[in-house]
C-alpha positions as MATLAB code, in Angstrom:
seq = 'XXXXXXXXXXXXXXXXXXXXXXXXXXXXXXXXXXXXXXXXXXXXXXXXXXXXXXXXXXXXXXXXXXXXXXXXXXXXXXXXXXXXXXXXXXXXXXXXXXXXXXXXXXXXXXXXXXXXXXXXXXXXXXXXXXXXXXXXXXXXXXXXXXXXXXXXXXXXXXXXXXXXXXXXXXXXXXXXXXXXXXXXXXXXXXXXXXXXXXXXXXXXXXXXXXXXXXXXXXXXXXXXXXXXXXXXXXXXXXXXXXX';
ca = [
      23.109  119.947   34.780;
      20.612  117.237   35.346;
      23.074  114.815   34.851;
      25.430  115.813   37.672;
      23.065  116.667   39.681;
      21.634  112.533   39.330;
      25.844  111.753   39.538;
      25.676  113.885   43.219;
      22.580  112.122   44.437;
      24.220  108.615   43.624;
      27.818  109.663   45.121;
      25.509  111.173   47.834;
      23.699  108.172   48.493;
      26.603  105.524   49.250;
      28.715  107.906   50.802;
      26.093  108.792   53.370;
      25.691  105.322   55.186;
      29.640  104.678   54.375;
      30.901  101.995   56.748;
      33.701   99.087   57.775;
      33.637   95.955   56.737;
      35.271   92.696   57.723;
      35.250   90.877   54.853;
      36.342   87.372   55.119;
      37.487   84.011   52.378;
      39.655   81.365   52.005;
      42.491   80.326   50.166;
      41.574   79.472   46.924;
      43.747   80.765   43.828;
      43.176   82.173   41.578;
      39.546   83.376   42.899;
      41.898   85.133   46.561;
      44.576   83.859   47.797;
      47.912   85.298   49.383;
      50.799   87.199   47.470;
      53.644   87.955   49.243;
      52.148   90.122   52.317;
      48.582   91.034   49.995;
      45.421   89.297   49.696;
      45.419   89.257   46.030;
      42.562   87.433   43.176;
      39.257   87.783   41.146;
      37.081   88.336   44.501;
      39.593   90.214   45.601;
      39.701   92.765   42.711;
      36.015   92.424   42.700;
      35.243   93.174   46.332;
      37.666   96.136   46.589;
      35.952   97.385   43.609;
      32.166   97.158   45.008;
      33.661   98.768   48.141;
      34.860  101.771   46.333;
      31.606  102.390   44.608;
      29.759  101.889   48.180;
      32.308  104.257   49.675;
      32.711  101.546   52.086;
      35.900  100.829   53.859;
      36.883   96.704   54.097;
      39.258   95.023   55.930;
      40.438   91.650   54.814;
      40.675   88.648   56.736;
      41.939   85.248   55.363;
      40.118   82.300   57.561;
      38.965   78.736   56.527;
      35.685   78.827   54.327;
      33.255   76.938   57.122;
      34.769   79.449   60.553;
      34.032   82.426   57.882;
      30.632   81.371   57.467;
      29.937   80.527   61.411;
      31.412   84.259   62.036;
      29.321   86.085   58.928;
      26.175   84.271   60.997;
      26.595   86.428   63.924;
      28.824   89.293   63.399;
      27.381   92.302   62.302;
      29.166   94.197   59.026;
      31.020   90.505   57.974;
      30.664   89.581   54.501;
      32.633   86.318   53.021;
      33.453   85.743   49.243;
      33.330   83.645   47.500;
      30.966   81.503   48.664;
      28.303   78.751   46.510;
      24.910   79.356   47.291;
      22.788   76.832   48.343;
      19.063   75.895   49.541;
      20.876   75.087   53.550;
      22.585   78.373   53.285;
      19.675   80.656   51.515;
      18.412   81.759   54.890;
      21.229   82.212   56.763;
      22.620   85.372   55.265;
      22.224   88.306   52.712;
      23.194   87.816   49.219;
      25.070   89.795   46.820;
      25.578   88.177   43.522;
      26.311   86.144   41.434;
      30.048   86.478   40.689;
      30.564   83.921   38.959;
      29.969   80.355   38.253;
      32.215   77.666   38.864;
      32.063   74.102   37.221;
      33.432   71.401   39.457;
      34.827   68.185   37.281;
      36.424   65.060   38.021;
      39.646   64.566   37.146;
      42.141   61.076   35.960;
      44.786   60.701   37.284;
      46.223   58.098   34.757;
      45.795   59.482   31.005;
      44.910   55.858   29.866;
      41.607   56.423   31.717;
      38.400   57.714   29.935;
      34.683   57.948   31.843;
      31.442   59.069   30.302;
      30.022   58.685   33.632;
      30.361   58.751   37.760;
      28.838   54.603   37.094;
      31.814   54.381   35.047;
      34.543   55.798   37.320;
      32.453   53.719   40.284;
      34.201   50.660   38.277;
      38.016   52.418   37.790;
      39.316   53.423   41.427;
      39.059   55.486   43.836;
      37.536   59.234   44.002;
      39.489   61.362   46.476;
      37.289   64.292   47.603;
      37.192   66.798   50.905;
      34.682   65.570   53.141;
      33.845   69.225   53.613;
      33.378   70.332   50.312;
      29.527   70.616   48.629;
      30.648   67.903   45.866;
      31.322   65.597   48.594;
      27.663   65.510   50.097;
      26.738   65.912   45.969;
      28.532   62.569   45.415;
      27.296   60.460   48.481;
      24.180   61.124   46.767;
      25.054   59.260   43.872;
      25.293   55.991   45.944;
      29.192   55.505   45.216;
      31.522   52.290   46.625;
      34.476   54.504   46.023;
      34.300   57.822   47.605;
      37.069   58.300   49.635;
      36.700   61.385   51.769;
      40.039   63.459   52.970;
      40.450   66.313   55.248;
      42.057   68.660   53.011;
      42.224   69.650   49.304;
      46.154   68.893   49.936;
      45.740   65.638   50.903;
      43.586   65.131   48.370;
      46.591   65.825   45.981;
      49.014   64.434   48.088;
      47.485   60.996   47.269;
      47.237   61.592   43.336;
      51.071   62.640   43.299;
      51.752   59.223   45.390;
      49.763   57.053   42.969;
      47.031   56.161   45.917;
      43.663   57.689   44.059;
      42.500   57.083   40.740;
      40.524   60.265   40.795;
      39.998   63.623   42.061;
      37.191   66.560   42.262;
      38.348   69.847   42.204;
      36.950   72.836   40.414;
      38.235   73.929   36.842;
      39.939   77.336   38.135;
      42.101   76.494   41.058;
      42.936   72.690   40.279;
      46.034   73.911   38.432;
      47.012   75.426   41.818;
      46.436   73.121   43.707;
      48.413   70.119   42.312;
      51.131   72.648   41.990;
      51.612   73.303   45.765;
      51.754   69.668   46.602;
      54.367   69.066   43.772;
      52.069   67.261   41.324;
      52.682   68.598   37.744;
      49.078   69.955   36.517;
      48.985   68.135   33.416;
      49.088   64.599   34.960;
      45.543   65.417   36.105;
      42.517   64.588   32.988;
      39.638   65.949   32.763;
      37.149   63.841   32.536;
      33.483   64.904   33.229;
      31.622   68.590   34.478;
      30.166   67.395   38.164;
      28.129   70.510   39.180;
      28.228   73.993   37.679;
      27.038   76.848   40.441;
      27.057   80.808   41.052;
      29.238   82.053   43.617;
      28.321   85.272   46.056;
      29.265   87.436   48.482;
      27.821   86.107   52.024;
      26.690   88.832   54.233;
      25.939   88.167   57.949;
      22.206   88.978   58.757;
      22.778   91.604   61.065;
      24.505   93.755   58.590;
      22.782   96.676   57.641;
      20.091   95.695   54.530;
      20.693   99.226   52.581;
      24.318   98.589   52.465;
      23.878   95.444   50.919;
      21.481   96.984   48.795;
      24.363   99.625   47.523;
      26.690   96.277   47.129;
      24.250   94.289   44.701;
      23.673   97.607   42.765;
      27.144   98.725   42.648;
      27.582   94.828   41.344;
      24.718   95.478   38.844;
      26.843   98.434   37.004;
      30.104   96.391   37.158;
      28.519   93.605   34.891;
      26.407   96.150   32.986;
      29.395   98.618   32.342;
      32.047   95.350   31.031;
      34.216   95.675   34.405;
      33.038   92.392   35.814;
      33.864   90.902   32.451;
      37.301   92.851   32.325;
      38.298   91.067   35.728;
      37.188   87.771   34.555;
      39.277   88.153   31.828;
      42.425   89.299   34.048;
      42.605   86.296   36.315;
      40.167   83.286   34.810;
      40.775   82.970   31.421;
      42.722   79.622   29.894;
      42.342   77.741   33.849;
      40.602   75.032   32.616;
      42.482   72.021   32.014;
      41.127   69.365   29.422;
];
């Protein structure tokens, strides 16, 4: 008896603040991305999931990564997914997390080449990156002649297919896809060397309601706790890591 009646008072306590949800990402396989007319992927699975637990409704919205995160800044009930992190962002939103971490690499393009190092790729061509990705501001850091910044992740593949880049960033889950969709066959890409390793979250504007986030990163809590997370994991990111 005491054990429904602590089931009732959970069910009881995310149903009673239930709400909508716009939840916003990218396109970024195998993480969400679009299947015939669904949004399908990890986050996907995982934010449907924390929804149901919340006895929240969502509504899914596929946008570019930085217009998500300049909506989920003033929009109230916005979340975006997946999203890294960082010290700029911290303050900006509420957190619910971590997901996941993803390790971002560099990758050869030739299978001749071998680096221990970014000094050593410095002296072997040309790094093709997305100006707007975190790695890129990571890697003008490091002080490199050979950054070559590109508008898109496409482009950035576009080049390595044409022979125009020795090198390419992209992170160890979704590179596959990517060189895939601009006709580059995966395993002409190398790995070479881990870049940055970081946890991924869900982004929730400010102005949405603090106890429902609450109800997110506890409903989050029992996933990993009760091997769901892990099942999920399993289902779409296992064996995407080219070496």
């Amino acid at each position: 008896m005491k054990r429904l009646a602590g089931c009732l008072l959970i069910f009881l306590t995310f149903t009673a603040t239930a709400a909508d949800l716009n939840m916003l990402t990218d396109n970024h396989p195998p993480l969400h991305f679009q299947q015939g007319n669904a949004l399908v992927g990890f986050g996907v699975d995982v934010v449907q999931a924390l929804a149901d637990t919340a006895g929240d409704q969502v509504h899914f919205q596929q946008v570019p990564l930085l217009r998500a995160l300049h909506i989920a800044s003033t929009e109230p009930a916005t979340g975006v997914f997946t999203v890294m992190r960082t010290a700029e962002r911290d303050s900006q939103y509420q957190w619910v997390g971590p997901l996941m971490e993803v390790e971002t690499a560099l990758f050869s393009t030739d299978s001749s080449q071998r680096v221990r190092s970014l000094l050593e790729a410095s002296r072997q061509g040309r790094i093709a990156v997305p100006r707007k990705w975190l790695v890129y501001s990571y890697l003008q850091k490091q002080d490199l002649s050979n950054l070559y910044g590109v508008e898109t992740p496409e482009q950035m593949m576009r080049l390595a297919r044409l022979g125009r880049t020795e090198f390419v960033v992209a992170d160890t889950l979704s590179v596959t896809s990517m060189a895939r969709e601009e006709g580059l066959p995966p395993e002409q890409l190398h790995y070479q060397i881990p870049l940055m390793k970081q946890a991924t979250y869900i982004a929730f504007s400010p102005r949405t309601d603090a106890r429902q986030v609450a109800r997110w990163q506890q409903a989050l809590d029992e996933m990993s706790r009760d091997g769901r997370l892990e099942q999920l994991k399993q289902r779409w990111l296992v064996d995407r890591t080219p070496r």
